[in-house]
Tab-separated table of C-alpha atoms and ligand atoms in Angstrom:
chain	number	residue	atom	x	y	z
A	1495	MET	CA	0.000	0.000	0.000
A	1496	THR	CA	1.359	3.411	-0.846
A	1497	GLN	CA	1.564	5.848	2.043
A	1498	LYS	CA	-0.778	8.830	1.905
A	1499	PRO	CA	1.301	12.024	1.506
A	1500	ALA	CA	1.501	14.231	4.586
A	1501	LYS	CA	0.145	17.733	3.979
A	1502	LEU	CA	2.688	20.377	4.917
A	1503	LEU	CA	2.070	24.107	4.798
A	1504	VAL	CA	5.200	26.252	4.487
A	1505	LEU	CA	4.964	29.886	5.629
A	1506	PRO	CA	8.278	31.666	4.969
A	1507	GLY	CA	7.172	35.087	6.323
A	1508	ASN	CA	9.617	37.970	6.135
A	1509	GLY	CA	13.049	39.111	7.342
A	1510	VAL	CA	15.381	36.111	7.348
A	1511	GLY	CA	12.339	33.770	7.197
A	1512	PRO	CA	12.415	33.159	3.412
A	1513	GLU	CA	16.208	32.557	3.423
A	1514	VAL	CA	16.187	29.958	6.177
A	1515	VAL	CA	13.051	28.346	4.708
A	1516	LEU	CA	14.807	27.973	1.351
A	1517	GLN	CA	17.525	25.836	2.970
A	1518	PHE	CA	15.056	23.761	4.971
A	1519	ARG	CA	13.101	23.082	1.742
A	1520	ARG	CA	16.222	21.686	0.071
A	1521	ILE	CA	16.690	19.348	3.041
A	1522	MET	CA	12.992	18.414	3.065
A	1523	ASP	CA	13.161	17.604	-0.672
A	1524	TRP	CA	16.144	15.374	0.021
A	1525	PHE	CA	14.212	13.355	2.611
A	1526	SER	CA	11.175	13.224	0.390
A	1527	MET	CA	13.239	11.812	-2.479
A	1528	HIS	CA	15.793	9.592	-0.736
A	1529	ARG	CA	13.710	8.304	2.169
A	1530	ALA	CA	10.425	7.647	0.389
A	1531	LEU	CA	8.668	10.321	2.388
A	1532	PRO	CA	5.578	11.345	0.405
A	1533	LEU	CA	4.813	15.002	1.027
A	1534	ASN	CA	2.165	17.308	-0.328
A	1535	ILE	CA	3.617	20.818	0.059
A	1536	ASP	CA	1.744	24.083	-0.100
A	1537	GLU	CA	3.225	27.525	0.545
A	1538	ALA	CA	1.513	30.790	1.530
A	1539	ILE	CA	2.282	34.427	2.214
A	1540	ILE	CA	2.154	35.612	5.802
A	1541	GLY	CA	3.293	38.418	8.120
A	1542	GLY	CA	4.828	41.562	6.660
A	1543	ALA	CA	4.616	40.279	3.091
A	1544	SER	CA	0.888	39.628	3.579
A	1545	ILE	CA	0.353	43.118	5.033
A	1546	ASP	CA	2.081	44.644	1.993
A	1547	GLN	CA	0.118	42.571	-0.496
A	1548	TYR	CA	-3.271	42.086	1.164
A	1549	GLY	CA	-3.373	44.580	4.052
A	1550	VAL	CA	-3.625	41.914	6.787
A	1551	PRO	CA	-0.976	39.791	8.589
A	1552	ILE	CA	-2.835	36.551	7.824
A	1553	ARG	CA	-5.753	35.937	5.437
A	1554	SER	CA	-8.615	33.591	6.263
A	1555	GLU	CA	-7.634	31.378	3.275
A	1556	VAL	CA	-4.217	30.873	4.846
A	1557	LEU	CA	-5.759	30.083	8.204
A	1558	GLN	CA	-7.987	27.565	6.451
A	1559	LYS	CA	-4.974	25.924	4.780
A	1560	ALA	CA	-3.252	25.815	8.166
A	1561	ARG	CA	-6.265	24.072	9.690
A	1562	SER	CA	-6.214	21.331	7.087
A	1563	ALA	CA	-2.431	20.773	7.128
A	1564	ASP	CA	-0.787	17.917	9.011
A	1565	ALA	CA	2.047	20.253	9.967
A	1566	ILE	CA	3.026	23.877	9.420
A	1567	LEU	CA	6.595	25.012	8.911
A	1568	PHE	CA	6.892	28.676	9.797
A	1569	GLY	CA	9.887	30.933	9.070
A	1570	ALA	CA	9.755	34.299	10.846
A	1571	VAL	CA	7.746	37.518	10.861
A	1572	GLY	CA	8.254	41.130	11.922
A	1573	GLY	CA	10.301	44.151	10.952
A	1574	GLU	CA	10.719	47.881	11.452
A	1575	LYS	CA	8.684	48.651	8.343
A	1576	TRP	CA	5.499	47.530	10.135
A	1577	ASP	CA	6.363	48.709	13.670
A	1578	HIS	CA	4.139	51.789	13.412
A	1579	LEU	CA	1.013	49.608	13.023
A	1580	PRO	CA	-1.281	48.849	15.982
A	1581	VAL	CA	-0.185	45.667	17.793
A	1582	LEU	CA	-2.999	43.479	16.404
A	1583	GLN	CA	-2.246	44.470	12.786
A	1584	ARG	CA	1.499	43.822	12.878
A	1585	PRO	CA	3.233	40.817	11.275
A	1586	GLU	CA	3.570	39.215	14.733
A	1587	ALA	CA	-0.219	38.921	14.910
A	1588	SER	CA	-0.008	36.174	12.251
A	1589	ILE	CA	1.879	33.700	14.416
A	1590	LEU	CA	-0.210	34.565	17.450
A	1591	THR	CA	-3.399	33.998	15.415
A	1592	LEU	CA	-2.130	30.615	14.233
A	1593	ARG	CA	-1.252	29.510	17.764
A	1594	ARG	CA	-4.584	30.690	19.082
A	1595	GLU	CA	-6.898	29.561	16.244
A	1596	LEU	CA	-5.338	26.100	15.973
A	1597	ASP	CA	-5.212	25.867	19.760
A	1598	LEU	CA	-1.476	25.091	19.702
A	1599	TYR	CA	-1.177	25.301	23.450
A	1600	ALA	CA	2.064	23.405	24.027
A	1601	ASN	CA	5.060	25.322	22.779
A	1602	VAL	CA	8.084	23.046	23.133
A	1603	ARG	CA	11.483	24.765	23.079
A	1604	PRO	CA	14.489	22.488	23.530
A	1605	ALA	CA	17.856	24.049	24.327
A	1606	LYS	CA	20.738	21.709	23.676
A	1607	CYS	CA	24.397	22.666	23.703
A	1608	TYR	CA	26.284	20.832	20.928
A	1609	SER	CA	29.753	19.800	22.089
A	1610	THR	CA	31.379	21.684	19.206
A	1611	LEU	CA	29.630	24.895	20.266
A	1612	VAL	CA	30.586	24.830	23.943
A	1613	ASP	CA	33.078	27.658	23.406
A	1614	PHE	CA	30.540	29.866	21.651
A	1615	SER	CA	28.307	30.222	24.667
A	1616	SER	CA	28.643	33.451	26.589
A	1617	LEU	CA	28.961	31.264	29.694
A	1618	LYS	CA	31.989	29.226	30.768
A	1619	PRO	CA	32.268	25.866	28.951
A	1620	ASP	CA	31.808	23.731	32.088
A	1621	ILE	CA	28.499	25.486	32.823
A	1622	VAL	CA	26.987	24.599	29.425
A	1623	ALA	CA	28.784	21.412	28.264
A	1624	GLY	CA	26.148	18.679	27.917
A	1625	LEU	CA	23.263	21.083	28.503
A	1626	ASP	CA	19.964	19.546	27.373
A	1627	LEU	CA	16.767	21.126	28.675
A	1628	VAL	CA	13.293	21.805	27.333
A	1629	ILE	CA	11.032	24.733	28.053
A	1630	VAL	CA	7.333	23.963	27.707
A	1631	ARG	CA	5.667	27.317	27.204
A	1632	GLU	CA	1.882	27.737	27.314
A	1633	GLY	CA	1.027	29.261	23.930
A	1634	THR	CA	-2.650	30.170	23.708
A	1635	SER	CA	-3.484	32.188	26.796
A	1636	GLY	CA	-1.938	34.462	29.411
A	1637	VAL	CA	-1.232	38.131	28.927
A	1638	TYR	CA	-0.759	37.618	25.167
A	1639	PHE	CA	-4.467	37.025	24.682
A	1640	GLY	CA	-6.262	38.117	27.866
A	1641	THR	CA	-9.116	40.584	27.574
A	1642	PRO	CA	-9.924	43.332	28.280
A	1643	ARG	CA	-6.843	44.969	26.859
A	1644	GLY	CA	-6.338	48.342	25.265
A	1645	ARG	CA	-5.767	52.022	25.726
A	1646	ASP	CA	-7.879	54.662	27.359
A	1647	VAL	CA	-7.725	58.142	28.830
A	1648	SER	CA	-8.085	58.647	32.577
A	1649	LYS	CA	-10.262	61.292	34.258
A	1650	THR	CA	-7.198	63.514	34.525
A	1651	GLY	CA	-6.646	63.239	30.768
A	1652	GLU	CA	-3.694	60.868	30.985
A	1653	VAL	CA	-3.384	58.090	28.396
A	1654	PHE	CA	-3.023	54.630	29.898
A	1655	ALA	CA	-2.743	51.128	28.483
A	1656	PHE	CA	-3.584	47.777	30.028
A	1657	ASP	CA	-3.199	44.050	29.353
A	1658	ASN	CA	-4.819	41.204	31.173
A	1659	GLN	CA	-3.067	38.063	32.426
A	1660	TYR	CA	-5.679	35.310	32.332
A	1661	TYR	CA	-5.440	31.581	33.027
A	1662	SER	CA	-8.268	29.133	33.555
A	1663	THR	CA	-7.922	25.879	35.480
A	1664	SER	CA	-8.274	23.721	32.352
A	1665	GLN	CA	-5.669	25.760	30.459
A	1666	ILE	CA	-3.156	25.219	33.262
A	1667	GLU	CA	-4.102	21.566	33.657
A	1668	ARG	CA	-3.513	20.599	30.036
A	1669	ILE	CA	-0.123	22.287	29.732
A	1670	CYS	CA	0.978	20.687	33.020
A	1671	HIS	CA	-0.130	17.230	31.788
A	1672	PHE	CA	1.816	17.797	28.576
A	1673	ALA	CA	4.955	18.786	30.500
A	1674	PHE	CA	4.699	15.838	32.914
A	1675	ALA	CA	4.351	13.420	29.986
A	1676	LEU	CA	7.423	14.943	28.351
A	1677	ALA	CA	9.439	14.802	31.595
A	1678	ALA	CA	8.511	11.120	31.881
A	1679	GLN	CA	10.157	10.480	28.484
A	1680	ARG	CA	13.292	12.369	29.577
A	1681	LYS	CA	15.150	12.532	32.897
A	1682	GLY	CA	11.976	12.720	34.973
A	1683	ARG	CA	12.480	16.195	36.422
A	1684	LEU	CA	9.972	19.010	36.038
A	1685	CYS	CA	10.254	22.575	37.319
A	1686	SER	CA	7.159	24.784	37.293
A	1687	VAL	CA	7.864	28.490	36.932
A	1688	ASP	CA	5.471	31.247	38.028
A	1689	LYS	CA	5.177	34.414	40.104
A	1690	ALA	CA	2.897	32.906	42.726
A	1691	ASN	CA	4.336	35.416	45.198
A	1692	VAL	CA	2.733	38.387	43.409
A	1693	MET	CA	0.199	37.201	40.831
A	1694	GLU	CA	-3.235	35.600	41.208
A	1695	THR	CA	-2.638	33.614	38.020
A	1696	GLY	CA	0.669	32.459	39.513
A	1697	ALA	CA	-1.021	31.229	42.695
A	1698	LEU	CA	-3.605	29.278	40.650
A	1699	TRP	CA	-0.851	27.934	38.375
A	1700	ARG	CA	1.008	26.510	41.368
A	1701	GLU	CA	-2.113	25.008	42.921
A	1702	ILE	CA	-3.123	23.251	39.689
A	1703	PHE	CA	0.416	22.069	38.962
A	1704	ASN	CA	0.572	20.421	42.406
A	1705	ARG	CA	-2.773	18.752	41.789
A	1706	VAL	CA	-1.706	17.402	38.391
A	1707	ALA	CA	1.592	16.229	39.932
A	1708	LYS	CA	-0.323	13.616	41.964
A	1709	ASP	CA	-0.947	11.719	38.683
A	1710	TYR	CA	2.818	11.479	38.073
A	1711	PRO	CA	4.384	10.210	41.307
A	1712	HIS	CA	7.608	9.185	39.528
A	1713	ILE	CA	8.411	12.710	38.342
A	1714	SER	CA	10.533	14.799	40.646
A	1715	ILE	CA	9.000	18.277	40.828
A	1716	SER	CA	10.118	21.725	41.893
A	1717	HIS	CA	8.755	25.279	41.824
A	1718	MET	CA	10.635	28.417	40.986
A	1719	TYR	CA	9.709	32.072	40.705
A	1720	ALA	CA	10.295	33.374	37.189
A	1721	ASP	CA	12.949	35.910	38.215
A	1722	ASN	CA	14.870	33.242	40.112
A	1723	CYS	CA	14.567	30.910	37.109
A	1724	ALA	CA	16.161	33.553	34.849
A	1725	MET	CA	19.034	33.762	37.326
A	1726	GLN	CA	19.350	29.965	37.698
A	1727	LEU	CA	19.420	29.514	33.901
A	1728	VAL	CA	22.542	31.628	33.798
A	1729	ARG	CA	24.054	30.355	37.066
A	1730	ASN	CA	23.555	26.607	36.677
A	1731	PRO	CA	21.383	25.652	33.683
A	1732	LYS	CA	22.166	21.930	33.923
A	1733	GLN	CA	19.982	21.650	37.040
A	1734	PHE	CA	16.963	21.707	34.645
A	1735	ASP	CA	15.398	18.911	32.624
A	1736	VAL	CA	11.918	20.223	31.726
A	1737	ILE	CA	10.564	23.655	32.670
A	1738	VAL	CA	6.841	24.422	32.354
A	1739	THR	CA	5.672	27.995	32.415
A	1740	ASP	CA	3.175	30.528	31.104
A	1741	ASN	CA	3.178	32.344	27.774
A	1742	LEU	CA	5.107	35.493	28.719
A	1743	PHE	CA	7.650	33.916	31.088
A	1744	GLY	CA	8.204	31.181	28.499
A	1745	ASP	CA	8.910	33.755	25.804
A	1746	ILE	CA	11.542	35.465	27.934
A	1747	LEU	CA	13.148	32.384	29.472
A	1748	SER	CA	13.406	30.598	26.106
A	1749	ASP	CA	15.462	33.439	24.616
A	1750	CYS	CA	17.693	33.231	27.659
A	1751	ALA	CA	18.030	29.443	27.339
A	1752	ALA	CA	18.712	29.820	23.619
A	1753	MET	CA	21.726	31.984	24.213
A	1754	LEU	CA	23.248	29.390	26.566
A	1755	THR	CA	23.617	27.092	23.592
A	1756	GLY	CA	25.882	29.473	21.699
A	1757	SER	CA	23.452	31.248	19.418
A	1758	LEU	CA	19.783	32.094	19.152
A	1759	GLY	CA	20.199	30.808	15.598
A	1760	MET	CA	20.283	27.214	16.903
A	1761	LEU	CA	16.922	26.835	18.618
A	1762	PRO	CA	13.981	25.016	17.032
A	1763	SER	CA	10.483	24.864	18.477
A	1764	ALA	CA	7.202	23.026	18.083
A	1765	SER	CA	3.720	24.240	18.968
A	1766	ILE	CA	1.418	21.302	19.511
A	1767	GLY	CA	-2.367	21.171	19.784
A	1768	ALA	CA	-4.763	18.790	21.499
A	1769	PRO	CA	-5.196	15.308	19.951
A	1770	ARG	CA	-7.876	15.202	17.226
A	1771	ALA	CA	-10.389	12.372	16.827
A	1772	ASN	CA	-7.826	10.396	14.763
A	1773	GLY	CA	-5.182	10.863	17.462
A	1774	GLN	CA	-3.118	13.279	15.326
A	1775	ARG	CA	-2.292	16.678	16.772
A	1776	ASP	CA	-2.098	19.985	14.888
A	1777	ALA	CA	1.489	21.177	14.932
A	1778	LEU	CA	3.504	24.187	13.884
A	1779	TYR	CA	7.296	24.193	13.756
A	1780	GLU	CA	9.344	27.383	13.819
A	1781	PRO	CA	12.773	28.665	14.799
A	1782	VAL	CA	12.813	30.570	18.116
A	1783	HIS	CA	14.795	33.431	16.563
A	1784	GLY	CA	12.712	36.154	14.964
A	1785	SER	CA	12.941	37.808	11.557
A	1786	ALA	CA	16.315	39.494	12.322
A	1787	PRO	CA	15.743	42.378	9.866
A	1788	ASP	CA	19.287	43.694	10.467
A	1789	ILE	CA	20.797	40.696	8.658
A	1790	ALA	CA	17.942	39.825	6.276
A	1791	GLY	CA	18.595	39.439	2.552
A	1792	ARG	CA	22.349	38.945	2.918
A	1793	ASN	CA	22.536	35.151	2.904
A	1794	ILE	CA	24.300	35.167	6.291
A	1795	ALA	CA	21.509	34.001	8.636
A	1796	ASN	CA	21.911	30.690	10.454
A	1797	PRO	CA	19.345	28.252	8.980
A	1798	LEU	CA	19.955	25.557	11.619
A	1799	ALA	CA	17.072	26.505	13.936
A	1800	MET	CA	14.711	26.164	10.945
A	1801	ILE	CA	16.272	22.887	9.819
A	1802	LEU	CA	16.216	21.543	13.397
A	1803	SER	CA	12.530	22.533	13.501
A	1804	PHE	CA	12.034	20.230	10.510
A	1805	ALA	CA	13.799	17.479	12.480
A	1806	MET	CA	11.211	18.005	15.233
A	1807	CYS	CA	8.493	17.769	12.568
A	1808	LEU	CA	9.946	14.484	11.282
A	1809	ARG	CA	9.842	13.112	14.801
A	1810	LEU	CA	6.564	14.501	16.131
A	1811	SER	CA	4.266	14.857	13.085
A	1812	LEU	CA	5.660	12.512	10.437
A	1813	ALA	CA	6.541	9.525	12.654
A	1814	ARG	CA	10.054	9.416	11.209
A	1815	PRO	CA	12.311	9.308	14.293
A	1816	PHE	CA	15.207	7.660	12.434
A	1817	ASP	CA	15.193	10.305	9.725
A	1818	ALA	CA	15.125	12.980	12.448
A	1819	ASP	CA	18.155	11.321	14.099
A	1820	ASP	CA	20.006	11.258	10.771
A	1821	LEU	CA	19.286	14.922	10.138
A	1822	GLU	CA	20.427	15.933	13.614
A	1823	LYS	CA	23.577	13.841	13.222
A	1824	ALA	CA	24.297	15.495	9.855
A	1825	ILE	CA	23.986	18.910	11.512
A	1826	GLU	CA	26.353	17.879	14.305
A	1827	GLN	CA	28.817	16.667	11.694
A	1828	VAL	CA	28.681	19.969	9.807
A	1829	LEU	CA	29.285	21.914	13.020
A	1830	SER	CA	32.164	19.705	14.087
A	1831	ASP	CA	33.711	20.226	10.637
A	1832	GLY	CA	33.793	23.913	11.594
A	1833	ILE	CA	31.219	24.911	8.979
A	1834	MET	CA	29.210	27.700	10.608
A	1835	THR	CA	27.413	30.948	9.904
A	1836	ALA	CA	28.756	34.258	11.229
A	1837	ASP	CA	26.767	34.114	14.508
A	1838	LEU	CA	28.877	31.117	15.570
A	1839	CYS	CA	32.256	32.189	14.187
A	1840	GLY	CA	35.175	33.414	16.252
A	1841	PRO	CA	37.300	36.344	15.032
A	1842	ASP	CA	39.701	34.141	13.062
A	1843	GLN	CA	37.133	31.858	11.458
A	1844	SER	CA	35.601	32.511	8.078
A	1845	PRO	CA	31.819	32.249	8.121
A	1846	THR	CA	29.807	30.058	5.769
A	1847	SER	CA	26.722	31.494	4.058
A	1848	THR	CA	23.141	30.410	4.696
A	1849	THR	CA	23.205	28.507	1.385
A	1850	GLY	CA	26.606	27.024	2.283
A	1851	ILE	CA	25.119	25.422	5.411
A	1852	GLY	CA	22.376	23.834	3.277
A	1853	ASP	CA	25.042	22.558	0.849
A	1854	ALA	CA	27.113	21.123	3.717
A	1855	ILE	CA	24.170	19.271	5.292
A	1856	LEU	CA	23.160	17.802	1.929
A	1857	GLY	CA	26.807	16.824	1.401
A	1858	VAL	CA	26.809	14.842	4.680
A	1859	LEU	CA	23.402	13.278	3.970
A	1860	ASN	CA	24.660	12.127	0.566
A	1861	THR	CA	27.716	10.333	1.961
B	274	IPM	C1	8.512	33.909	19.946
B	274	IPM	C2	8.384	35.329	19.441
B	274	IPM	C3	6.908	35.682	19.331
B	274	IPM	C4	6.326	35.620	20.732
B	274	IPM	C5	6.621	37.020	18.663
B	274	IPM	C6	7.197	37.091	17.256
B	274	IPM	C7	5.156	37.333	18.626
B	274	IPM	O1	9.085	36.185	20.271
B	274	IPM	O2	7.969	33.004	19.295
B	274	IPM	O3	9.163	33.707	20.968
B	274	IPM	O4	6.429	36.582	21.510
B	274	IPM	O5	5.756	34.586	21.057
B	275	MG	MG1	10.261	35.191	21.734
């Protein structure tokens, strides 16, 4: 029986998005051809490019395509050109809409320090060597989406703005269950991060986490305030296995964790939804780095976070763990051969281009 092709939707976006997506597509084509991986690929315009062409960050047709895809591969969005627009009309609204509309509540952000990159971290090598942690960030609620939000004028005529941090019991429960299940597949340690000392949502978060923990007696749990967690990530990041936290803290802490690994250009992520009737989950894969407008269009961006996001897709959406292993091994090989983009190069190393990294990975895969 021939395998039904998986439906993938590719959304390059803007900034460095299209450049890193180009390299991931070459790698994807390789797997499709050499590993009998039948794929049905569609591509659509999103973010800044969509604002320029259609006046909105994401069109309903694109959202519809996203809903019917087995997996979405997302590049990056954002840039100065659109910074004057109201928050909900900016390129960033496209990714937030996708997370929210597809209910992609579990944002999984692994931070792994490759042995060849130990010296590129801003921390001392012994602090980061062997680092392998995952941040599970809640992706569909919290202050990113809470209402009411907006701007108003006070009685004294002063303009003020407000956001609303919101979490319901079921929203906290499901992300905690997801994180416990992940910790069970790893080293069995889970740290819940909140601000239960100052926030109502934090106090509820902690209460629900402790309740869910009773279902997972074999997982060793801890709690940390978000500010302390930021400090501990820099002081001793290897104490962590899995961290579970809310949308905003997860955004901040994942950038911090990314940098421990040597470069923000190395971090993939997956946003996973609830299981559908057929057991499959909606999923979107994207690099943690943003659109990096300062380096866009110069063929110097690091495509590895995007390509590693495809490895996550192979593993989580396409049931191809061995192909994912091979891709990750090829990337490790390229790095240990000293082939790296400028973000990873020391002063006396010559950087490889974005395209050059794609070439090098294909070279290893072909051997
Ligand atoms: C991320 C990004 C996004 C976020 C932006 C682009 C809206 O920073 O994925 O971490 O804040 O979630
Ligand atoms: Mg971020």
